[in-house]
C-alpha positions as a printed Julia matrix, in Angstrom:
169×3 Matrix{Float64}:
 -36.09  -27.26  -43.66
 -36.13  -27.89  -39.62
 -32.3   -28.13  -40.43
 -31.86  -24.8   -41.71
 -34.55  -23.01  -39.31
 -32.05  -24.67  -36.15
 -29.0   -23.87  -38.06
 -30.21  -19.99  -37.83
 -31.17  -20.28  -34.73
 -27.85  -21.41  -33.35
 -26.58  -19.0   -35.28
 -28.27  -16.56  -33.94
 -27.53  -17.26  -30.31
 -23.98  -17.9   -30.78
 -23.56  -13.98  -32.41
 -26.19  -12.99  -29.59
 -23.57  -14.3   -27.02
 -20.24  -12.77  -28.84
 -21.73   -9.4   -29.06
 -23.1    -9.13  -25.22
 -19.47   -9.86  -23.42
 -18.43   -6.4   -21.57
 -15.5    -4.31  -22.82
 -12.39   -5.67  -21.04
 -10.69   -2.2   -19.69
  -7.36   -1.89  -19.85
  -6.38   -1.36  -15.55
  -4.41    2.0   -15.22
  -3.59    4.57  -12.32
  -6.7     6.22  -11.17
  -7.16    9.83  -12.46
  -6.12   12.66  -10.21
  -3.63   15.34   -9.36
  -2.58   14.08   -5.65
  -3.66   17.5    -4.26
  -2.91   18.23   -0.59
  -5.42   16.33    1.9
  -6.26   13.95   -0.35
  -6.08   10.33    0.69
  -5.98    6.86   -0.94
  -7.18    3.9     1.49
  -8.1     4.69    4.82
  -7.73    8.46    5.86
  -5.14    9.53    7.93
  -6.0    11.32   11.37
  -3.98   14.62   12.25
  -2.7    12.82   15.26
  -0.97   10.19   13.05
   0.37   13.08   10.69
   2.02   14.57   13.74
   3.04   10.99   15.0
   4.8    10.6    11.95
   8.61    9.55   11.43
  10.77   10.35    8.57
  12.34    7.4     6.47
  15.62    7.57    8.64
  14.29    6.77   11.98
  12.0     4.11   10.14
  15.1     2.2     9.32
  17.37    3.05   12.16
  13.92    1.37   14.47
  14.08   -1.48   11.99
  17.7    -2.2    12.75
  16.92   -3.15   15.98
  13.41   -5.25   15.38
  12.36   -7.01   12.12
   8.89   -5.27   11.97
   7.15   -2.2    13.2
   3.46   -2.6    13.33
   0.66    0.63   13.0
   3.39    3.35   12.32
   3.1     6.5    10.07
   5.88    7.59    7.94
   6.61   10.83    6.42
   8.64   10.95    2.96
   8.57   12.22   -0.85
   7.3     9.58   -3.37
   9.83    8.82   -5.85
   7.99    6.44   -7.85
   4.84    4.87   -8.57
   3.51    1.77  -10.32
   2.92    3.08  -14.18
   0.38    0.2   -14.96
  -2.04    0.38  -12.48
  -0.38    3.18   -9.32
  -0.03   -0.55   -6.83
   2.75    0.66   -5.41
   5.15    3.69   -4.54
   8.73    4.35   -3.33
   9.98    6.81   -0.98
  13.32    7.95   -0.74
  15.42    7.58    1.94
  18.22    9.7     3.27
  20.62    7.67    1.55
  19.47    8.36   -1.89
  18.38    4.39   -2.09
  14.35    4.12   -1.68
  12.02    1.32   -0.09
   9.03    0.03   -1.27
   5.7     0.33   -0.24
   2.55   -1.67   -1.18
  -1.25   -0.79   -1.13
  -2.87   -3.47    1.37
  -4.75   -6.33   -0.09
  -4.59   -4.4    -3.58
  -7.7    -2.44   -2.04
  -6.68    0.39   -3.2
  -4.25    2.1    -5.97
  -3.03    5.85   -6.43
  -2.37    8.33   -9.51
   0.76    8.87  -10.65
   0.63   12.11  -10.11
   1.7    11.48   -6.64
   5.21   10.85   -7.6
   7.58   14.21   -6.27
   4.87   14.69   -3.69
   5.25   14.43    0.5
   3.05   11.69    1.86
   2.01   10.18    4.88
   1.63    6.4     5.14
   0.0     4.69    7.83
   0.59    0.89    8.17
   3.08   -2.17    8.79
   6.46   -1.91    8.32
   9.23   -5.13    7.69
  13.05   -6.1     6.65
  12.56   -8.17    3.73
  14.61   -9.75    0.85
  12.96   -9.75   -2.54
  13.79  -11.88   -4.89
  15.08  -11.62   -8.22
  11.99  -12.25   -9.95
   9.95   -9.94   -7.33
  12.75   -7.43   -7.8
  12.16   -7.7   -12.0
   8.64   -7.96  -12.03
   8.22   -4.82  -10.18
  11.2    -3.18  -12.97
   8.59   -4.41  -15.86
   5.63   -2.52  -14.1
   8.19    0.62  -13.9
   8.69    0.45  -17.38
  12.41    0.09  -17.17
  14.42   -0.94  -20.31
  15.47   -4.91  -21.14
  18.96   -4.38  -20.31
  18.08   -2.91  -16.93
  15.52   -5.18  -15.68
  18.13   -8.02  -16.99
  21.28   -6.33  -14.8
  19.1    -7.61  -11.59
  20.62  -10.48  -10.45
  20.72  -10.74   -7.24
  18.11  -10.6    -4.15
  17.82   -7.28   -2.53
  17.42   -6.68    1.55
  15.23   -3.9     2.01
  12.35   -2.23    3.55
   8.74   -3.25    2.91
   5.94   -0.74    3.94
   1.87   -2.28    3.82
   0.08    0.62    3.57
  -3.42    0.86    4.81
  -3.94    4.62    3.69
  -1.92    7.13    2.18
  -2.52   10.66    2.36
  -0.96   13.48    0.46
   0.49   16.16    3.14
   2.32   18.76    0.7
C-alpha cells in the first residue's frame, strides 16, 4: 500500500513539474511601424542628427583610420535581421551596403524599418568577416541554400556598433 500511495505521489509531482515550465516564445522583430522620431537604444539628440555624415564620407574617413569612435551616420536601411531585427544594413553610394549591429544585443528593431532614413549613433570599424560570420548572417536573412553556399570567401567591410538608432524620415 505505502508503495502505491509514494508511487502517486511521485507521480503527482513529476506532472506538477511538466505542466508549470513557461511557454518558450519564439524571439522575433519587435512590433512597430518605424514611424518618424522613433528610436531604438539610446535616443538620438538633434545636435547629433545635424552632426550626421552620409555613408560616403563614413568610408572615405575610414580609409584613412581603421575606426571612428562616437559618430552619427545618416543612410536608408536596406535590410534588417528577419528572426529577431539584430541587425540592419545601409546602403552605400556604391550600391554595396555595410553592416550595422545593435550594441551588446540590448536592443533590436522592427522590420518595418527597412526602406526607411535613419540615424545611427555609435562606433564605427574596417573589418573582415568571415565566411561563416558572412553565412550565418545570410541564414538570419532568409536567403536561399544555393546563395548562402556561393559565399566563399571573407569579405572587408564596414562594421557600425550602434548604441541608438533613430528613425529621421
Amino acid at each position: 500500500m505505502k508503495l502505491i500511495i509514494y508511487s502517486f505521489v511521485l507521480f503527482l509531482c513529476f506532472s506538477t513539474l511538466s505542466f508549470c515550465q513557461e511557454a518558450v516564445e519564439k524571439p522575433a522583430p519587435p512590433a512597430g511601424n518605424a514611424l518618424i522620431g522613433d528610436f531604438y537604444g539610446a535616443d538620438i539628440s538633434n545636435v547629433s542628427i545635424d552632426k550626421a555624415v552620409s555613408v560616403e564620407k563614413l568610408e572615405s574617413k575610414l580609409k584613412d583610420v581603421k575606426k571612428a569612435e562616437g559618430i552619427a551616420v545618416k543612410g536608408e536601411v536596406t535590410n534588417v535581421c528577419e528572426k529577431r531585427g539584430c541587425w540592419i544594413t545601409l546602403k552605400t553610394e556604391g550600391g554595396s551596403s555595410f553592416f550595422v549591429k545593435m550594441k551588446d544585443y540590448a536592443f533590436f528593431v522592427p522590420t518595418a524599418l527597412k526602406g526607411k532614413i535613419v540615424v545611427l549613433e555609435g562606433n564605427a570599424e574596417r573589418k573582415v568577416t568571415s565566411v561563416d560570420e558572412l553565412r550565418h548572417y545570410a541564414k538570419d536573412a532568409k536567403k536561399t541554400k544555393a546563395e548562402i553556399d556561393a559565399i566563399t570567401t571573407p569579405k572587408e567591410e564596414i562594421r557600425f556598433l550602434a548604441d541608438g538608432i533613430k528613425v529621421v524620415n
